PDB file of C-alpha atoms in Angstrom:
ATOM      1  CA  MET K 813       0.805 101.825 154.701  1.00 45.00           C
ATOM      2  CA  GLY K 814       0.873  99.096 152.456  1.00 46.00           C
ATOM      3  CA  ALA K 815      -0.861  96.450 154.578  1.00 45.00           C
ATOM      4  CA  GLN K 816      -3.708  99.008 155.474  1.00 47.00           C
ATOM      5  CA  ILE K 817      -4.414  99.631 151.944  1.00 42.00           C
ATOM      6  CA  CYS K 818      -4.606  96.116 151.210  1.00 44.00           C
ATOM      7  CA  SER K 819      -6.968  95.627 154.604  1.00 45.00           C
ATOM      8  CA  GLN K 820      -9.236  98.381 153.358  1.00 45.00           C
ATOM      9  CA  ALA K 821      -9.436  96.926 149.615  1.00 42.00           C
ATOM     10  CA  ASP K 822     -10.172  93.639 151.191  1.00 46.00           C
ATOM     11  CA  ALA K 823     -12.987  95.010 153.167  1.00 46.00           C
ATOM     12  CA  GLU K 824     -14.530  96.830 150.340  1.00 45.00           C
ATOM     13  CA  MET K 825     -14.655  93.555 148.124  1.00 50.00           C
ATOM     14  CA  PRO K 826     -18.068  91.980 147.879  1.00 59.00           C
ATOM     15  CA  ARG K 827     -18.789  89.002 149.878  1.00 74.00           C
ATOM     16  CA  GLU K 828     -20.024  85.777 148.165  1.00 88.00           C
ATOM     17  CA  ALA K 829     -23.104  84.644 149.814  1.00 93.00           C
ATOM     18  CA  LEU K 830     -22.691  81.802 152.694  1.00 96.00           C
ATOM     19  CA  ARG K 831     -23.509  78.376 151.931  1.00 97.00           C
ATOM     20  CA  PHE K 832     -22.899  75.104 153.257  1.00 98.00           C
ATOM     21  CA  HIS K 833     -19.626  73.249 152.377  1.00 97.00           C
ATOM     22  CA  ALA K 834     -20.509  70.533 150.050  1.00 96.00           C
ATOM     23  CA  GLU K 835     -18.259  67.809 151.083  1.00 95.00           C
ATOM     24  CA  ALA K 836     -17.624  68.556 154.801  1.00 96.00           C
ATOM     25  CA  VAL K 837     -20.790  67.465 156.362  1.00 97.00           C
ATOM     26  CA  GLY K 838     -21.845  64.979 159.142  1.00 97.00           C
ATOM     27  CA  ALA K 839     -23.165  61.368 158.491  1.00 96.00           C
ATOM     28  CA  GLN K 840     -26.602  62.250 158.996  1.00 97.00           C
ATOM     29  CA  VAL K 841     -26.676  65.417 157.304  1.00 97.00           C
ATOM     30  CA  ARG K 842     -28.212  66.069 153.816  1.00 97.00           C
ATOM     31  CA  LEU K 843     -27.946  69.395 151.688  1.00 97.00           C
ATOM     32  CA  ASP K 844     -30.273  70.721 149.097  1.00 96.00           C
ATOM     33  CA  ALA K 845     -29.263  71.505 145.439  1.00 95.00           C
ATOM     34  CA  GLN K 846     -28.191  75.104 146.526  1.00 95.00           C
ATOM     35  CA  ARG K 847     -26.600  74.212 149.932  1.00 97.00           C
ATOM     36  CA  SER K 848     -28.467  76.498 151.675  1.00 96.00           C
ATOM     37  CA  THR K 849     -30.494  74.107 153.785  1.00 97.00           C
ATOM     38  CA  ALA K 850     -29.018  71.226 155.998  1.00 97.00           C
ATOM     39  CA  ARG K 851     -31.376  68.613 157.359  1.00 97.00           C
ATOM     40  CA  ARG K 852     -30.278  65.888 159.833  1.00 97.00           C
ATOM     41  CA  ARG K 853     -31.964  62.643 158.835  1.00 95.00           C
ATOM     42  CA  ALA K 854     -32.126  60.466 161.887  1.00 92.00           C
ATOM     43  CA  THR K 855     -30.848  60.350 165.431  1.00 95.00           C
ATOM     44  CA  PHE K 856     -29.328  63.259 167.257  1.00 95.00           C
ATOM     45  CA  ARG K 857     -25.940  63.407 166.311  1.00 96.00           C
ATOM     46  CA  ASP K 858     -23.699  63.548 163.363  1.00 97.00           C
ATOM     47  CA  GLY K 859     -24.988  67.011 162.149  1.00 98.00           C
ATOM     48  CA  ILE K 860     -21.664  69.354 161.745  1.00 98.00           C
ATOM     49  CA  VAL K 861     -21.728  71.433 158.700  1.00 98.00           C
ATOM     50  CA  PHE K 862     -19.495  74.524 157.843  1.00 98.00           C
ATOM     51  CA  SER K 863     -19.477  77.584 155.729  1.00 98.00           C
ATOM     52  CA  GLN K 864     -17.873  77.295 152.424  1.00 97.00           C
ATOM     53  CA  ARG K 865     -15.719  80.333 152.933  1.00 97.00           C
ATOM     54  CA  PRO K 866     -14.137  82.068 155.671  1.00 97.00           C
ATOM     55  CA  VAL K 867     -16.106  84.476 157.678  1.00 97.00           C
ATOM     56  CA  ARG K 868     -14.964  87.976 158.564  1.00 95.00           C
ATOM     57  CA  PRO K 869     -14.672  89.390 161.966  1.00 95.00           C
ATOM     58  CA  GLY K 870     -18.098  91.141 162.746  1.00 94.00           C
ATOM     59  CA  GLU K 871     -19.965  89.451 159.753  1.00 96.00           C
ATOM     60  CA  ARG K 872     -23.211  87.929 160.711  1.00 96.00           C
ATOM     61  CA  VAL K 873     -24.005  84.533 159.771  1.00 97.00           C
ATOM     62  CA  GLU K 874     -27.742  84.231 159.573  1.00 97.00           C
ATOM     63  CA  LEU K 875     -29.657  81.247 159.567  1.00 97.00           C
ATOM     64  CA  ARG K 876     -33.328  80.008 160.124  1.00 95.00           C
ATOM     65  CA  VAL K 877     -34.452  77.056 161.990  1.00 95.00           C
ATOM     66  CA  LEU K 878     -36.828  75.074 159.831  1.00 95.00           C
ATOM     67  CA  CYS K 879     -37.434  72.192 162.079  1.00 94.00           C
ATOM     68  CA  HIS K 880     -37.611  71.643 165.644  1.00 89.00           C
ATOM     69  CA  GLU K 881     -37.908  68.017 166.996  1.00 89.00           C
ATOM     70  CA  CYS K 882     -38.695  67.349 170.419  1.00 88.00           C
ATOM     71  CA  GLY K 883     -37.660  64.264 172.374  1.00 87.00           C
ATOM     72  CA  TRP K 884     -34.273  65.189 172.697  1.00 90.00           C
ATOM     73  CA  VAL K 885     -32.246  67.381 175.052  1.00 89.00           C
ATOM     74  CA  GLY K 886     -30.226  70.364 173.782  1.00 92.00           C
ATOM     75  CA  GLY K 887     -30.068  72.044 170.274  1.00 94.00           C
ATOM     76  CA  LEU K 888     -28.436  73.979 167.773  1.00 97.00           C
ATOM     77  CA  ARG K 889     -24.452  74.487 168.181  1.00 97.00           C
ATOM     78  CA  VAL K 890     -22.962  77.579 166.619  1.00 98.00           C
ATOM     79  CA  GLY K 891     -19.297  78.786 166.297  1.00 98.00           C
ATOM     80  CA  PHE K 892     -16.041  79.212 164.479  1.00 98.00           C
ATOM     81  CA  THR K 893     -13.296  77.028 163.549  1.00 98.00           C
ATOM     82  CA  ARG K 894      -9.778  77.414 162.008  1.00 98.00           C
ATOM     83  CA  LEU K 895     -10.401  73.957 160.437  1.00 97.00           C
ATOM     84  CA  ASP K 896     -10.366  74.522 156.442  1.00 97.00           C
ATOM     85  CA  PRO K 897     -13.213  72.353 155.513  1.00 97.00           C
ATOM     86  CA  GLU K 898     -11.445  71.764 152.257  1.00 96.00           C
ATOM     87  CA  ARG K 899      -9.172  69.463 154.292  1.00 94.00           C
ATOM     88  CA  VAL K 900     -12.111  67.574 155.889  1.00 92.00           C
ATOM     89  CA  THR K 901     -13.253  64.376 154.822  1.00 87.00           C
ATOM     90  CA  ALA K 902     -16.938  63.641 155.879  1.00 87.00           C
ATOM     91  CA  SER K 903     -15.889  60.089 157.392  1.00 89.00           C
ATOM     92  CA  GLY K 904     -13.424  61.951 159.505  1.00 90.00           C
ATOM     93  CA  LEU K 905     -15.859  64.366 161.109  1.00 96.00           C
ATOM     94  CA  PRO K 906     -16.744  63.382 164.947  1.00 96.00           C
ATOM     95  CA  PRO K 907     -20.345  62.992 165.836  1.00 97.00           C
ATOM     96  CA  PHE K 908     -20.342  66.046 167.815  1.00 97.00           C
ATOM     97  CA  VAL K 909     -18.832  69.735 167.463  1.00 97.00           C
ATOM     98  CA  CYS K 910     -18.839  70.141 171.439  1.00 96.00           C
ATOM     99  CA  PRO K 911     -16.610  68.820 172.671  1.00 95.00           C
ATOM    100  CA  ASP K 912     -15.178  66.435 169.886  1.00 97.00           C
ATOM    101  CA  LEU K 913     -14.114  68.837 167.018  1.00 97.00           C
ATOM    102  CA  GLU K 914     -13.061  71.352 169.830  1.00 97.00           C
ATOM    103  CA  GLN K 915     -10.776  68.850 170.933  1.00 96.00           C
ATOM    104  CA  GLN K 916      -9.459  67.655 167.778  1.00 95.00           C
ATOM    105  CA  SER K 917      -8.829  71.237 166.045  1.00 96.00           C
ATOM    106  CA  PRO K 918      -8.930  75.024 166.842  1.00 98.00           C
ATOM    107  CA  THR K 919     -12.690  75.461 167.284  1.00 98.00           C
ATOM    108  CA  TRP K 920     -14.888  77.600 169.348  1.00 98.00           C
ATOM    109  CA  ALA K 921     -18.559  76.692 169.715  1.00 98.00           C
ATOM    110  CA  ALA K 922     -21.544  77.014 171.957  1.00 97.00           C
ATOM    111  CA  MET K 923     -25.305  76.112 172.515  1.00 95.00           C
ATOM    112  CA  LEU K 924     -27.718  78.599 172.123  1.00 92.00           C
ATOM    113  CA  PRO K 925     -29.599  78.886 175.413  1.00 87.00           C
ATOM    114  CA  ASP K 926     -32.855  76.984 176.474  1.00 81.00           C
ATOM    115  CA  GLY K 927     -35.941  78.331 174.453  1.00 79.00           C
ATOM    116  CA  CYS K 928     -33.939  79.670 171.443  1.00 85.00           C
ATOM    117  CA  GLY K 929     -33.884  78.032 168.203  1.00 86.00           C
ATOM    118  CA  LEU K 930     -37.334  76.981 167.718  1.00 90.00           C
ATOM    119  CA  THR K 931     -39.074  76.364 164.166  1.00 91.00           C
ATOM    120  CA  GLY K 932     -38.991  79.824 162.382  1.00 92.00           C
ATOM    121  CA  ASP K 933     -36.303  81.490 164.557  1.00 93.00           C
ATOM    122  CA  VAL K 934     -33.851  83.547 162.891  1.00 95.00           C
ATOM    123  CA  VAL K 935     -30.399  82.994 164.547  1.00 96.00           C
ATOM    124  CA  ARG K 936     -27.277  85.377 163.909  1.00 96.00           C
ATOM    125  CA  PHE K 937     -23.881  84.755 165.233  1.00 97.00           C
ATOM    126  CA  TRP K 938     -20.619  86.288 164.610  1.00 97.00           C
ATOM    127  CA  VAL K 939     -17.141  86.802 166.468  1.00 97.00           C
ATOM    128  CA  ASN K 940     -15.713  90.433 166.826  1.00 95.00           C
ATOM    129  CA  ARG K 941     -12.046  91.804 166.617  1.00 94.00           C
ATOM    130  CA  LEU K 942     -11.535  90.838 170.308  1.00 95.00           C
ATOM    131  CA  GLY K 943     -12.446  86.888 169.958  1.00 96.00           C
ATOM    132  CA  ARG K 944     -15.801  87.265 171.298  1.00 96.00           C
ATOM    133  CA  LEU K 945     -18.578  84.954 170.146  1.00 97.00           C
ATOM    134  CA  PHE K 946     -21.912  86.507 170.230  1.00 96.00           C
ATOM    135  CA  ALA K 947     -25.488  85.258 168.913  1.00 95.00           C
ATOM    136  CA  GLN K 948     -28.959  86.922 168.528  1.00 93.00           C
ATOM    137  CA  VAL K 949     -32.360  85.171 168.050  1.00 94.00           C
ATOM    138  CA  ASN K 950     -34.742  87.099 166.266  1.00 93.00           C
ATOM    139  CA  ALA K 951     -34.987  90.729 167.575  1.00 86.00           C
ATOM    140  CA  GLY K 952     -34.006  89.531 171.186  1.00 87.00           C
ATOM    141  CA  PRO K 953     -30.942  90.818 173.038  1.00 88.00           C
ATOM    142  CA  ARG K 954     -27.469  90.154 171.740  1.00 90.00           C
ATOM    143  CA  LEU K 955     -26.004  87.200 173.831  1.00 93.00           C
ATOM    144  CA  LEU K 956     -21.994  86.553 174.657  1.00 94.00           C
ATOM    145  CA  LEU K 957     -21.394  82.717 174.200  1.00 96.00           C
ATOM    146  CA  ARG K 958     -17.790  82.722 174.589  1.00 95.00           C
ATOM    147  CA  LYS K 959     -14.598  85.293 174.950  1.00 95.00           C
ATOM    148  CA  ASP K 960     -11.767  83.017 173.915  1.00 96.00           C
ATOM    149  CA  VAL K 961     -11.742  82.695 170.263  1.00 97.00           C
ATOM    150  CA  LEU K 962      -8.576  83.286 168.537  1.00 97.00           C
ATOM    151  CA  MET K 963      -8.115  85.679 166.169  1.00 96.00           C
ATOM    152  CA  GLY K 964      -5.361  86.307 163.338  1.00 94.00           C
ATOM    153  CA  ALA K 965      -6.102  83.183 161.122  1.00 96.00           C
ATOM    154  CA  PRO K 966      -9.153  82.561 158.750  1.00 97.00           C
ATOM    155  CA  LEU K 967     -12.203  81.167 160.632  1.00 98.00           C
ATOM    156  CA  TRP K 968     -14.998  79.472 158.993  1.00 98.00           C
ATOM    157  CA  ALA K 969     -18.619  78.940 160.384  1.00 98.00           C
ATOM    158  CA  VAL K 970     -19.451  75.701 162.252  1.00 98.00           C
ATOM    159  CA  MET K 971     -22.838  74.462 163.010  1.00 98.00           C
ATOM    160  CA  ASP K 972     -23.980  71.380 164.526  1.00 98.00           C
ATOM    161  CA  VAL K 973     -27.649  70.508 163.609  1.00 98.00           C
ATOM    162  CA  TYR K 974     -28.044  68.729 167.022  1.00 97.00           C
ATOM    163  CA  GLY K 975     -30.734  67.325 169.101  1.00 95.00           C
ATOM    164  CA  THR K 976     -33.897  69.440 168.743  1.00 94.00           C
ATOM    165  CA  THR K 977     -32.503  71.281 165.985  1.00 96.00           C
ATOM    166  CA  LYS K 978     -33.563  69.108 162.807  1.00 96.00           C
ATOM    167  CA  ALA K 979     -33.096  71.373 160.023  1.00 96.00           C
ATOM    168  CA  ILE K 980     -31.741  74.743 159.261  1.00 97.00           C
ATOM    169  CA  GLU K 981     -31.286  77.280 156.365  1.00 97.00           C
ATOM    170  CA  LEU K 982     -28.560  79.820 155.667  1.00 97.00           C
ATOM    171  CA  LEU K 983     -30.110  83.161 155.032  1.00 95.00           C
ATOM    172  CA  ASP K 984     -28.557  85.954 152.729  1.00 87.00           C
ATOM    173  CA  PRO K 985     -28.665  89.115 155.107  1.00 78.00           C
ATOM    174  CA  THR K 986     -28.570  91.436 152.137  1.00 69.00           C
ATOM    175  CA  VAL K 987     -31.597  89.758 150.607  1.00 66.00           C
ATOM    176  CA  SER K 988     -33.752  88.590 153.928  1.00 47.00           C
ATOM    177  CA  ALA K 989     -33.264  91.516 156.091  1.00 46.00           C
ATOM    178  CA  PRO K 990     -31.884  94.545 154.133  1.00 41.00           C
ATOM    179  CA  THR K 991     -30.277  97.165 156.315  1.00 40.00           C
ATOM    180  CA  PRO K 992     -29.921 100.652 155.618  1.00 40.00           C
ATOM    181  CA  ALA K 993     -26.489 102.128 154.708  1.00 40.00           C
ATOM    182  CA  MET K 994     -24.471 103.488 157.732  1.00 42.00           C
ATOM    183  CA  PRO K 995     -22.496 106.123 156.210  1.00 42.00           C
ATOM    184  CA  TRP K 996     -21.808 107.375 159.943  1.00 44.00           C
ATOM    185  CA  VAL K 997     -19.591 104.367 160.890  1.00 48.00           C
ATOM    186  CA  LEU K 998     -15.914 105.376 159.994  1.00 49.00           C
ATOM    187  CA  SER K 999     -13.104 103.202 158.797  1.00 48.00           C
ATOM    188  CA  ASP K1000     -10.215 103.010 160.810  1.00 46.00           C
ATOM    189  CA  GLU K1001      -8.735 106.537 161.866  1.00 42.00           C
ATOM    190  CA  ALA K1002     -10.828 107.845 159.056  1.00 47.00           C
ATOM    191  CA  LEU K1003     -11.326 111.646 160.419  1.00 50.00           C
ATOM    192  CA  PRO K1004      -8.824 114.381 159.907  1.00 52.00           C
ATOM    193  CA  GLU K1005      -7.411 115.137 163.228  1.00 50.00           C
ATOM    194  CA  SER K1006      -7.279 119.107 164.232  1.00 53.00           C
ATOM    195  CA  LYS K1007      -5.972 120.573 167.405  1.00 57.00           C
ATOM    196  CA  ALA K1008      -8.821 121.424 169.775  1.00 55.00           C
ATOM    197  CA  THR K1009     -10.060 124.789 171.276  1.00 61.00           C
ATOM    198  CA  ALA K1010     -10.511 125.367 174.867  1.00 59.00           C
ATOM    199  CA  GLY K1011     -13.235 122.781 176.333  1.00 64.00           C
ATOM    200  CA  GLU K1012     -13.117 120.663 173.020  1.00 77.00           C
ATOM    201  CA  GLU K1013      -9.996 118.789 173.698  1.00 84.00           C
ATOM    202  CA  CYS K1014     -10.137 114.879 173.492  1.00 86.00           C
ATOM    203  CA  ALA K1015     -10.459 113.255 177.291  1.00 88.00           C
ATOM    204  CA  ILE K1016      -7.503 111.044 176.387  1.00 87.00           C
ATOM    205  CA  CYS K1017      -4.756 112.895 174.762  1.00 83.00           C
ATOM    206  CA  PHE K1018      -6.033 116.453 175.559  1.00 83.00           C
ATOM    207  CA  HIS K1019      -4.542 117.803 172.283  1.00 81.00           C
ATOM    208  CA  GLN K1020      -6.610 116.905 169.364  1.00 84.00           C
ATOM    209  CA  ALA K1021     -10.338 117.715 169.024  1.00 85.00           C
ATOM    210  CA  ALA K1022     -12.817 115.409 170.383  1.00 87.00           C
ATOM    211  CA  ASN K1023     -14.649 114.575 166.886  1.00 85.00           C
ATOM    212  CA  THR K1024     -16.153 111.040 167.466  1.00 86.00           C
ATOM    213  CA  CYS K1025     -19.153 109.226 168.878  1.00 84.00           C
ATOM    214  CA  LEU K1026     -18.952 105.735 170.336  1.00 84.00           C
ATOM    215  CA  VAL K1027     -21.813 103.440 169.371  1.00 81.00           C
ATOM    216  CA  PRO K1028     -24.195 102.596 170.785  1.00 81.00           C
ATOM    217  CA  CYS K1029     -23.389 104.389 174.232  1.00 82.00           C
ATOM    218  CA  GLY K1030     -23.114 107.896 172.413  1.00 82.00           C
ATOM    219  CA  HIS K1031     -20.378 109.238 174.403  1.00 86.00           C
ATOM    220  CA  THR K1032     -18.272 112.056 172.292  1.00 86.00           C
ATOM    221  CA  HIS K1033     -15.200 112.842 174.482  1.00 86.00           C
ATOM    222  CA  PHE K1034     -12.636 111.537 172.178  1.00 87.00           C
ATOM    223  CA  CYS K1035     -10.607 112.050 168.821  1.00 86.00           C
ATOM    224  CA  SER K1036     -10.592 109.716 166.179  1.00 83.00           C
ATOM    225  CA  CYS K1037      -6.915 108.344 166.918  1.00 83.00           C
ATOM    226  CA  CYS K1038      -7.731 107.787 170.622  1.00 86.00           C
ATOM    227  CA  ALA K1039     -11.171 106.552 170.007  1.00 85.00           C
ATOM    228  CA  TRP K1040      -9.831 103.776 167.681  1.00 82.00           C
ATOM    229  CA  ARG K1041      -7.085 102.915 169.951  1.00 80.00           C
ATOM    230  CA  VAL K1042      -9.562 102.271 172.878  1.00 84.00           C
ATOM    231  CA  PHE K1043     -11.839 100.094 170.416  1.00 81.00           C
ATOM    232  CA  ARG K1044      -8.794  98.022 169.193  1.00 73.00           C
ATOM    233  CA  ASP K1045      -7.471  97.585 172.879  1.00 76.00           C
ATOM    234  CA  THR K1046     -10.509  97.106 174.989  1.00 80.00           C
ATOM    235  CA  ALA K1047     -13.583  97.948 173.071  1.00 81.00           C
ATOM    236  CA  LYS K1048     -15.243  99.599 176.174  1.00 84.00           C
ATOM    237  CA  CYS K1049     -16.028 103.119 176.549  1.00 88.00           C
ATOM    238  CA  PRO K1050     -13.762 104.778 178.998  1.00 89.00           C
ATOM    239  CA  VAL K1051     -16.634 106.689 180.218  1.00 88.00           C
ATOM    240  CA  CYS K1052     -19.410 104.352 180.898  1.00 87.00           C
ATOM    241  CA  ARG K1053     -17.506 100.893 180.224  1.00 85.00           C
ATOM    242  CA  TRP K1054     -20.294  99.961 177.828  1.00 84.00           C
ATOM    243  CA  GLU K1055     -19.044  97.744 174.723  1.00 82.00           C
ATOM    244  CA  ILE K1056     -18.244  99.665 171.782  1.00 82.00           C
ATOM    245  CA  GLU K1057     -19.628  98.240 168.503  1.00 77.00           C
ATOM    246  CA  ALA K1058     -18.417 100.976 165.964  1.00 78.00           C
ATOM    247  CA  VAL K1059     -16.806 104.460 165.978  1.00 78.00           C
ATOM    248  CA  ALA K1060     -18.872 107.247 164.486  1.00 79.00           C
ATOM    249  CA  SER K1061     -18.583 110.990 163.537  1.00 75.00           C
ATOM    250  CA  ALA K1062     -19.576 113.103 166.297  1.00 70.00           C
ATOM    251  CA  TRP K1063     -20.911 115.532 163.580  1.00 60.00           C
ATOM    252  CA  ASP K1064     -23.561 113.078 162.198  1.00 54.00           C
ATOM    253  CA  PRO K1065     -24.109 110.483 164.882  1.00 50.00           C
ATOM    254  CA  PRO K1066     -26.243 107.736 164.400  1.00 52.00           C
ATOM    255  CA  ALA K1067     -29.707 107.536 166.187  1.00 50.00           C
ATOM    256  CA  LEU K1068     -28.967 105.748 169.341  1.00 50.00           C
ATOM    257  CA  GLY K1069     -32.730 105.343 170.702  1.00 46.00           C
ATOM    258  CA  PRO K1070     -34.434 107.076 173.736  1.00 43.00           C
ATOM    259  CA  GLY K1071     -31.939 107.605 176.685  1.00 41.00           C
ATOM    260  CA  VAL K1072     -28.835 105.859 175.283  1.00 44.00           C
ATOM    261  CA  GLY K1073     -25.698 108.119 175.706  1.00 43.00           C
ATOM    262  CA  ALA K1074     -27.803 110.719 177.563  1.00 38.00           C
ATOM    263  CA  GLN K1075     -27.581 109.532 180.914  1.00 37.00           C
ATOM    264  CA  LEU K1076     -23.895 110.524 181.531  1.00 35.00           C
TER     265      LEU K1076
END
């Protein structure tokens, strides 16, 4: 109970805007005074940068590509590391995050697919509770980059201003792209459970009332307790096998878009 209260309190604390770490930067990187812009001066390497604080599971790291330079092969790398940048010296950084930093430390990163990361593109990347590294470019589809990030310890964002990517700018999502509050997203096991009447039972325990909506598929066959257990264990809807991104109240579900959740 005490750990759960601490976890909830931590989740509610305001997050300091992400900036680049001031000291742990690649040999070719120059930061601006606000530490929001990182520019590689020359060559195609030595462009590693870190966030100044750990990033929470599910928190989006958002950046804009400021300059795309032709003539190189490969571009921006993004990911997460357990390596605390406070303990890193600039002279001790290797030239590349992949594979050099990955071989030297618990680091998981990947290059964006070809055609992504052009000048002006907004890139978001994050890791979920299951250790899956995702990215999204502009309003494009969510991209699964890796599945093997080890959770359970603080993770810092790591980026490699590599190859065709010449300069990037960290964005504050709360300022650059405000999103409406989502009161329908539940905290862990937040709904009060009640015994089900005939035809309203949870499809897993057959005891409590089905009172949740899985996001984004929209299935509403599960009680809060079972829905959250499935979310933690597999993050896959038992009905359609879509990945679960959130658990919502079945009484006030989010808008899921045309056709989503209605086909089954």
